[in-house]
Short mmCIF file of C-alpha atoms (C1' of nucleotides) and ligand atoms in Angstrom, two decimals:
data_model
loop_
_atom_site.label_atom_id
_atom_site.label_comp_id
_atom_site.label_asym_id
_atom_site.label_seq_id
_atom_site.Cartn_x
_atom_site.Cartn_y
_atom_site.Cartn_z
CA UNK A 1 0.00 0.00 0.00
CA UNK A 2 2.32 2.75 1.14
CA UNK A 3 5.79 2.27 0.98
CA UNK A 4 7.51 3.29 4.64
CA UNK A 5 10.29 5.06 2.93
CA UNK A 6 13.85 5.07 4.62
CA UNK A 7 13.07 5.23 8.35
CA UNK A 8 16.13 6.59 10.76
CA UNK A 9 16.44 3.16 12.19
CA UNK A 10 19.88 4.09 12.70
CA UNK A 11 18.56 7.48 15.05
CA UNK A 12 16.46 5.21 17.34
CA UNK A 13 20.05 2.91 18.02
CA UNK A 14 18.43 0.53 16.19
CA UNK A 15 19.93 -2.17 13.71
CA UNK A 16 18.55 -2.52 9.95
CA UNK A 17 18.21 -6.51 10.25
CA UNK A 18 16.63 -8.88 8.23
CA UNK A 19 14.17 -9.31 10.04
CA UNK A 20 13.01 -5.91 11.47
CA UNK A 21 13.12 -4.63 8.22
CA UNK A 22 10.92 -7.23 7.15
CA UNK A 23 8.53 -6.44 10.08
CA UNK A 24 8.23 -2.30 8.67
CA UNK A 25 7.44 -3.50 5.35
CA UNK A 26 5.33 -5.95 6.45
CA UNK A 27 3.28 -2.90 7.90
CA UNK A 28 3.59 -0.95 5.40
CA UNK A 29 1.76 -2.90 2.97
CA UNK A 30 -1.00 -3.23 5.19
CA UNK A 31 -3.92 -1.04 5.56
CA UNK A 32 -5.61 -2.59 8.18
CA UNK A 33 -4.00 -2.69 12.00
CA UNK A 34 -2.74 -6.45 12.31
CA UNK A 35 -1.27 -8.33 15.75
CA UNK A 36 2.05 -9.72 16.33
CA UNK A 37 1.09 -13.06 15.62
CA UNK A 38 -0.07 -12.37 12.47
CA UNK A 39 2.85 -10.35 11.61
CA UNK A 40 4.69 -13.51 12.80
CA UNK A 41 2.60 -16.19 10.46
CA UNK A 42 3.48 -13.52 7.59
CA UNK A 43 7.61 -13.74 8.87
CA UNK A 44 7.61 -17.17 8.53
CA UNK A 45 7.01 -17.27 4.71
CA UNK A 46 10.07 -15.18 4.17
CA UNK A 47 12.58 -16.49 6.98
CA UNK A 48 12.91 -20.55 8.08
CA UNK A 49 13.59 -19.31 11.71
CA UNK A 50 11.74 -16.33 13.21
CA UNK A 51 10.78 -16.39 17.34
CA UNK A 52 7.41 -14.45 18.29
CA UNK A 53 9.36 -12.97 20.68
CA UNK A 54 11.43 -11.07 17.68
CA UNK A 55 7.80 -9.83 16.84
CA UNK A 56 7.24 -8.66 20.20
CA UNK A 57 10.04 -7.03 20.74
CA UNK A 58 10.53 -4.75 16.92
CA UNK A 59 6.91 -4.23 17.19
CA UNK A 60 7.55 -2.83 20.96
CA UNK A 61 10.62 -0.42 19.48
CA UNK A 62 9.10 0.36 16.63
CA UNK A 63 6.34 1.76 18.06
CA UNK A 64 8.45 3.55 21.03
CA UNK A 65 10.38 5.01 18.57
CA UNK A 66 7.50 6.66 16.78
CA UNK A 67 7.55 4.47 13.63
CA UNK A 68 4.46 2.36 13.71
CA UNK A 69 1.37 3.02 16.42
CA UNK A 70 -0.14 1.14 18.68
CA UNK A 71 -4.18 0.41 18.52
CA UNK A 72 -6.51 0.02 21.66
CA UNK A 73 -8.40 -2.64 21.11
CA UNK A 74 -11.30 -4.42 23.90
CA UNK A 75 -9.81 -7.63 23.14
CA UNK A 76 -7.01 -6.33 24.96
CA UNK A 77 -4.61 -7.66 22.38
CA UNK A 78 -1.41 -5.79 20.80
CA UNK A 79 -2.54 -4.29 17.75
CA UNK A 80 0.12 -2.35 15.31
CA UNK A 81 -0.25 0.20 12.55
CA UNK A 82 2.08 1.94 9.78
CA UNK A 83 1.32 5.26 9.00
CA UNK A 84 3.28 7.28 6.39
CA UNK A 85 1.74 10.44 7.65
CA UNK A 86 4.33 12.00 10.15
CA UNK A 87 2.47 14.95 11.01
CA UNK A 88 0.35 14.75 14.58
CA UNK A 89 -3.06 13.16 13.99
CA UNK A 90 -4.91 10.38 15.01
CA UNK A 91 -7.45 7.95 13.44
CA UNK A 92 -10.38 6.10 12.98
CA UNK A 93 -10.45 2.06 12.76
CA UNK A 94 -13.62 0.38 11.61
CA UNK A 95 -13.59 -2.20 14.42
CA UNK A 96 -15.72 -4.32 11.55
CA UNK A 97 -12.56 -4.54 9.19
CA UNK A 98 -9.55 -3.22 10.89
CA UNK A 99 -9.08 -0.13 8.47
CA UNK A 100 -7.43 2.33 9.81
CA UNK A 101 -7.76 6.00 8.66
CA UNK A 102 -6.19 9.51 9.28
CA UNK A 103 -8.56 12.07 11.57
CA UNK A 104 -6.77 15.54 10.71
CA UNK A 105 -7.93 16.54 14.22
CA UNK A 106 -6.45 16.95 17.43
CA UNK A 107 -8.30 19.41 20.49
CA UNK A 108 -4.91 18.83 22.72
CA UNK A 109 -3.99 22.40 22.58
CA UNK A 110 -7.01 23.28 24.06
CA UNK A 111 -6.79 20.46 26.71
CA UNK A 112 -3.00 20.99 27.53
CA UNK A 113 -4.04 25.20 28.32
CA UNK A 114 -7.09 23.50 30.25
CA UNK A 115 -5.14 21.16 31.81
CA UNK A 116 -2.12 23.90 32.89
CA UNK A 117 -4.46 26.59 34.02
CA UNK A 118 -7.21 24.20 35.64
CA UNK A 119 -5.84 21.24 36.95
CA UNK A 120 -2.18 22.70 37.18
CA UNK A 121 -0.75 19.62 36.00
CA UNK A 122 1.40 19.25 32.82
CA UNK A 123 0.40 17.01 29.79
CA UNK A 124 2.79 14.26 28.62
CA UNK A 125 0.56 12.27 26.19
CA UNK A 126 -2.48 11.80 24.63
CA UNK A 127 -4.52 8.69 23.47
CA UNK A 128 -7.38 9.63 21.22
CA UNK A 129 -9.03 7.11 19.17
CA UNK A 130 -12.33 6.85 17.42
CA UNK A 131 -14.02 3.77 16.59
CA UNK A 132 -16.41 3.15 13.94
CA UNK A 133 -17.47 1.48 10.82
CA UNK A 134 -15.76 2.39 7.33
CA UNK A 135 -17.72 3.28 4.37
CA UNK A 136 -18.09 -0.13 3.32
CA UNK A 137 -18.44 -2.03 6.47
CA UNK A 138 -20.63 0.61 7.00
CA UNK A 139 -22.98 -0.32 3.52
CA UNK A 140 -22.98 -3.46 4.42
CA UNK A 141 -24.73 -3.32 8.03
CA UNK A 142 -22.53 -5.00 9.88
CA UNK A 143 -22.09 -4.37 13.47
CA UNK A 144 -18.49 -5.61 14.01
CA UNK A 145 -16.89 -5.95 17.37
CA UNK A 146 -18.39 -4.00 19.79
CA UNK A 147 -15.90 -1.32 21.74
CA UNK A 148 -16.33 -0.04 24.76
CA UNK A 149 -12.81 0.58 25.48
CA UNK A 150 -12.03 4.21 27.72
CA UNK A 151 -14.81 7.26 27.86
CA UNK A 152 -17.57 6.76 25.62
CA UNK A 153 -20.97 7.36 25.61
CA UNK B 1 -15.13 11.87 47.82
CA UNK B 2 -17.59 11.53 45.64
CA UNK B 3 -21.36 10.09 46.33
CA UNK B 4 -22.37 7.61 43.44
CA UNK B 5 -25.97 8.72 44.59
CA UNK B 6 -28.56 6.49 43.31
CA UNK B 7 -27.27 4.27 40.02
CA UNK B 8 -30.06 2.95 37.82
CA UNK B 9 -28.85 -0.27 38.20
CA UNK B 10 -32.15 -1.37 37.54
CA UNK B 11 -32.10 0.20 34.30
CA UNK B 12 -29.12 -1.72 33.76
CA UNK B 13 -30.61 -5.65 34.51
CA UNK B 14 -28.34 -5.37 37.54
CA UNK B 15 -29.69 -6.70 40.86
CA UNK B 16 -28.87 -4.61 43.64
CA UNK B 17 -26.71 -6.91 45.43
CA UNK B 18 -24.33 -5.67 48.59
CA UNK B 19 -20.95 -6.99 46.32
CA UNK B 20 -21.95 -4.79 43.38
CA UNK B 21 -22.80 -2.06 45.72
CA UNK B 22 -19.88 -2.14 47.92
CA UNK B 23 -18.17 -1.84 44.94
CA UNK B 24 -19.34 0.81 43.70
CA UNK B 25 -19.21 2.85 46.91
CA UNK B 26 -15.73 1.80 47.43
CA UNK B 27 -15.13 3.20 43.35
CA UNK B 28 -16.58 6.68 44.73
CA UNK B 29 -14.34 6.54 47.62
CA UNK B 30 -11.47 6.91 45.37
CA UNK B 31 -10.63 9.86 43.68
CA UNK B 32 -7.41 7.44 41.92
CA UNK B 33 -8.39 4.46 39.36
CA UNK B 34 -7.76 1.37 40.73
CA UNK B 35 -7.21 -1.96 39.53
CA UNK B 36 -9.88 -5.31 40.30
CA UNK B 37 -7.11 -6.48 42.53
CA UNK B 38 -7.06 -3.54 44.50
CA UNK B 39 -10.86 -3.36 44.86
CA UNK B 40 -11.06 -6.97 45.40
CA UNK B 41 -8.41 -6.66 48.42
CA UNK B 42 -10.64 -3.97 49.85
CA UNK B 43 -14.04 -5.67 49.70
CA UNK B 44 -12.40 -8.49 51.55
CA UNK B 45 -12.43 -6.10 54.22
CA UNK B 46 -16.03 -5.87 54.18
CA UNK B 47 -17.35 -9.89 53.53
CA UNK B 48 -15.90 -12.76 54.50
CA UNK B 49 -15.76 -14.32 51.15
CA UNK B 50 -15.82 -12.71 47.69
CA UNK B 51 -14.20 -14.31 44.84
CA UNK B 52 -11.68 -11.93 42.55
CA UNK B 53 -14.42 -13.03 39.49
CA UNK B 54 -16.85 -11.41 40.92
CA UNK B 55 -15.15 -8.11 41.17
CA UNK B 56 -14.23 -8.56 37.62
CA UNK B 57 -17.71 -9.25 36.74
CA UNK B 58 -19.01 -6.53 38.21
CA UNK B 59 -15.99 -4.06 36.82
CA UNK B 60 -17.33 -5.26 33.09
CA UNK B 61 -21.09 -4.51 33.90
CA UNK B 62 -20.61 -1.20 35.46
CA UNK B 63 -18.30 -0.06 32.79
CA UNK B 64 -20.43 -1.81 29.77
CA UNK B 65 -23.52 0.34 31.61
CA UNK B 66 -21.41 3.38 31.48
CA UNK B 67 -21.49 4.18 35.45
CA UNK B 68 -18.05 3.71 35.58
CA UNK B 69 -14.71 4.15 33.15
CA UNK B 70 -11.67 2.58 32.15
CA UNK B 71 -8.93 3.37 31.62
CA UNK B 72 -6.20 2.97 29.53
CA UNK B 73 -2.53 1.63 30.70
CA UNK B 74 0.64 0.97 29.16
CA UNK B 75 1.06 -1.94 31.62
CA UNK B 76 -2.28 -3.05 29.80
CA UNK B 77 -3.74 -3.87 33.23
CA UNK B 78 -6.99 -3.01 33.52
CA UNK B 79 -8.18 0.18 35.79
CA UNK B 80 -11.09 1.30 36.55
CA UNK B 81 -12.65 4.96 38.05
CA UNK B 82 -15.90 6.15 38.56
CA UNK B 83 -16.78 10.21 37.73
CA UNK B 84 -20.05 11.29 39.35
CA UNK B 85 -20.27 13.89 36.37
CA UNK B 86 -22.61 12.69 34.12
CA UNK B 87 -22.09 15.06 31.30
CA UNK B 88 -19.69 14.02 28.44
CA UNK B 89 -16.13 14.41 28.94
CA UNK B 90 -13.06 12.85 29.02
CA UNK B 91 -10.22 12.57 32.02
CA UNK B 92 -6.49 13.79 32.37
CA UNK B 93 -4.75 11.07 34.13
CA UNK B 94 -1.95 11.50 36.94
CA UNK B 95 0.40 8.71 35.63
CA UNK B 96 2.87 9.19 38.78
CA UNK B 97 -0.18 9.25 41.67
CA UNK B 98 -2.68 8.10 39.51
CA UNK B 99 -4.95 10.85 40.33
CA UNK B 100 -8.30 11.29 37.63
CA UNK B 101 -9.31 15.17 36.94
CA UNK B 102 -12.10 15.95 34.45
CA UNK B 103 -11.46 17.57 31.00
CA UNK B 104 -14.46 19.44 29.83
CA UNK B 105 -13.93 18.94 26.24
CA UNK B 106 -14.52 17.19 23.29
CA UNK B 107 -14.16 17.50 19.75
CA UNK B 108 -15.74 14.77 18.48
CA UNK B 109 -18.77 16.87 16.53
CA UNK B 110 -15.81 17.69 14.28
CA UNK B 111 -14.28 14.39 14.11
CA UNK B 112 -17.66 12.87 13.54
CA UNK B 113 -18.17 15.63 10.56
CA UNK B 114 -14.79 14.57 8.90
CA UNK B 115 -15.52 10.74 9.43
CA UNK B 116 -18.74 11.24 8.03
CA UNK B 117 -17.28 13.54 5.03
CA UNK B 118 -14.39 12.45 4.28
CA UNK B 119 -14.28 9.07 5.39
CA UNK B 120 -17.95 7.84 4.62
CA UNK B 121 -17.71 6.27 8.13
CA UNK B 122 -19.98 5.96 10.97
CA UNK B 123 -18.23 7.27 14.34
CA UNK B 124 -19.71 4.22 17.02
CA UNK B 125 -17.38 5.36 19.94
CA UNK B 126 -14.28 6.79 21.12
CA UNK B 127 -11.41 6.90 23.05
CA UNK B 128 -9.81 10.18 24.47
CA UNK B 129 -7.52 10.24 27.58
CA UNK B 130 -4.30 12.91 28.61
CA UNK B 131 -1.75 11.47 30.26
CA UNK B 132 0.32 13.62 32.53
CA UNK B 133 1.55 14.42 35.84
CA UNK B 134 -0.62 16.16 38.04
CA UNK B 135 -0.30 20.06 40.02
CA UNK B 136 1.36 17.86 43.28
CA UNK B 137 3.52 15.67 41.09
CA UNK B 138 4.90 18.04 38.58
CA UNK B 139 5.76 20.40 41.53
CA UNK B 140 7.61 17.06 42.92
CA UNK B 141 9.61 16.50 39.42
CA UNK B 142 8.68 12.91 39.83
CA UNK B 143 8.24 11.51 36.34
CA UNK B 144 5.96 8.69 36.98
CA UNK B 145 5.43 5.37 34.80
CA UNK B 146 6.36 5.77 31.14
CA UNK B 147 2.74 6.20 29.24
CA UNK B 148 2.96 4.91 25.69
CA UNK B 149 -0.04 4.47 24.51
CA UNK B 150 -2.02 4.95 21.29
CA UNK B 151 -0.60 7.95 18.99
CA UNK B 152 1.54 10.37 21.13
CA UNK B 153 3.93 12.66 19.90
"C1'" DT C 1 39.30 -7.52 5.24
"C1'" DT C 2 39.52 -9.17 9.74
"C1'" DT C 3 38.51 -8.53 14.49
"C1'" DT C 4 35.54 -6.89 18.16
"C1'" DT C 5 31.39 -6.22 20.59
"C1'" DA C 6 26.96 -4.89 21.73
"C1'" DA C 7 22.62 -5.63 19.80
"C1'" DA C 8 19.46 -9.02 17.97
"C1'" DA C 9 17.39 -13.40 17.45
"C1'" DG C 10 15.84 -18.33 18.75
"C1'" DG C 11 13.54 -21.35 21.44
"C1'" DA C 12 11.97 -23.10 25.51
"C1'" DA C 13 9.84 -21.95 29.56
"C1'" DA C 14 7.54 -18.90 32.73
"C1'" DT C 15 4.17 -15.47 33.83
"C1'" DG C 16 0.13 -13.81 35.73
"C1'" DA C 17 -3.80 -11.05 34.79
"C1'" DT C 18 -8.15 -12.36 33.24
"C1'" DT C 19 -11.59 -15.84 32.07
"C1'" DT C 20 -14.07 -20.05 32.24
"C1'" DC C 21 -16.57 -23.69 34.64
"C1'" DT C 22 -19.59 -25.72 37.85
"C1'" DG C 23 -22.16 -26.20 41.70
"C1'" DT C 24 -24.47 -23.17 45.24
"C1'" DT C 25 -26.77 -18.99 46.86
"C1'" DT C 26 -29.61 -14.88 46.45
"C1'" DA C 27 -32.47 -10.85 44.77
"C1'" DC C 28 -36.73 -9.88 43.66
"C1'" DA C 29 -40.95 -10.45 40.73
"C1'" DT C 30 -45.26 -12.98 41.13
"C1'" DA D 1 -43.91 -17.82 50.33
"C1'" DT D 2 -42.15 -19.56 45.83
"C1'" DG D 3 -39.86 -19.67 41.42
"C1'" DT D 4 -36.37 -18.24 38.50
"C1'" DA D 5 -32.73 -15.91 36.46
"C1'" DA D 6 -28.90 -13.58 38.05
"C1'" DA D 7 -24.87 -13.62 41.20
"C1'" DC D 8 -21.36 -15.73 43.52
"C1'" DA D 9 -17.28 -18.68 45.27
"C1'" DG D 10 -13.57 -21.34 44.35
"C1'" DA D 11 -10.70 -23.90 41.66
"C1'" DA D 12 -8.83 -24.43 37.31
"C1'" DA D 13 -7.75 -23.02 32.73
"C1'" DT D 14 -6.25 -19.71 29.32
"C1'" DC D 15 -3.02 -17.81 26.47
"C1'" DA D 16 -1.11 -13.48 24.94
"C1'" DT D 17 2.98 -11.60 26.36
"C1'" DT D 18 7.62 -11.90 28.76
"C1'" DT D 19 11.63 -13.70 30.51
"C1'" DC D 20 15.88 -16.30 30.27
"C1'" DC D 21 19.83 -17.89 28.39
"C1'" DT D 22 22.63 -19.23 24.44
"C1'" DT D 23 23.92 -18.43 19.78
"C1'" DT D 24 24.14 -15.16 15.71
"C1'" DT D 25 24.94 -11.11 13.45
"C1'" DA D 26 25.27 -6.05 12.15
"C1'" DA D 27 28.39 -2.79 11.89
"C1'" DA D 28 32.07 -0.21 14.15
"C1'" DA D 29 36.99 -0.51 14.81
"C1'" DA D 30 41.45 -2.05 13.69
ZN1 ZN E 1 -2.39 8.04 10.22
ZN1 ZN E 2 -3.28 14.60 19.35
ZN1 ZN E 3 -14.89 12.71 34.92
ZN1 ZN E 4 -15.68 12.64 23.78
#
DNA sequence: TTTTTAAAAGGAAATGATTTCTGTTTACAT
DNA sequence: ATGTAAACAGAAATCATTTCCTTTTAAAAA
């Protein structure tokens, strides 16, 4: 789908193996948010030996580093996510399909003033997330997973 | 702190039974989320048998019937808090003392708009939560637990 | 090119929070 | 008071994720 360019692997301390390059553009070509399992079934068509622990652990830097983002799912499970975008956003995943899309939208300047001059406390992060059915899933009725993950109402 | 008043349980399907409602009194106690564990120690205080499902049970109903929230940990335990404001908002989280303030806003009318737009999605729910340190703990310098989750930049 | 070395990977095993199961007990509608 | 579906306790299972330890390897240094 996207291509996940040339990523300063090398700025994160981070060796370009085999295998964790394999795991980015594994990610890249999806466009759906995928586990490390499945990322793992995928590895094991292109290398005889891979551990799910390898997985675990490139998905877990990746995503520290910036490079790839992490979905909250109600399952609980690890979910990952490649997005070529590199400017601050966040985005919608039809929980029916797993598509992931960008939301050009983010209120946390308004919340980190609220937060300072309110609350007095000082903002290190942000989790936003919105849940929902893609165009398609959407056509076709389906209800998908349900998520009640976090404030919603 | 807080008084959870009178919950519609009722509304809910849920029998008014003393585990559910110790629970949720001990929830309004707390002006921290806490963790099934840490509820479940407490209500052992108060009955001389109670089973850690139950508490977990009850967690799931009262969250699923939107009297009380989750919320979301790198550690990927769950946590749970209850907010006697009933109006929409979302929460800035203390990740040092785990302290839960309200954030009055929202800007999910414009999210919705650009799903709906943009997207040709249907917005079913969403997840918004600020991570930070709170007035006390940012005056202490502590730092807290590390909060990676979801998109932060 | 040949070391050197710290990071990375394998694989087996452990972990432990959460869930499932099953046989009682209880809230509450009739 | 009785019936019935919901709740509960307790023990056991689950299973995604981590940990541990040994072997490989990327890539910096010689
Ligand atoms: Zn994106
Ligand atoms: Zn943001
Ligand atoms: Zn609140
Ligand atoms: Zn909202």
């Amino acid at each position: 789908m996207h291509d996940h360019g040339t990523y300063p692997l090398k700025d994160l301390n981070l060796k370009t193996t085999p295998k964790r390059v394999a795991i980015l553009n594994l990610l890249a070509q999806e466009s759906t948010y995928i586990s490390p399992e499945e990322i793992w079934r995928k590895l094991k068509g292109q290398f005889s030996r891979v551990g799910l622990p390898t997985v675990y652990r490139n998905l877990e830097e990746l995503a520290a580093g910036g490079i790839i983002s992490k979905v909250i799912h109600p399952n609980r499970q690890l979910y990952y996510y490649f997005c070529p975008n590199r400017d601050h956003h966040h985005h919608f995943i039809c929980v029916a399909c797993r598509r992931v899309e960008d939301v050009d939208y983010c209120g946390m300047e308004d919340v980190e003033r609220q937060v300072s001059e309110r609350i007095g406390g000082r903002v290190l992060s942000h989790i936003v997330q919105v849940n929902g059915l893609c165009r398609s899933c959407s056509a076709k009725g389906g209800n998908g997973e349900s998520t009640h993950v976090g404030v919603m109402k």
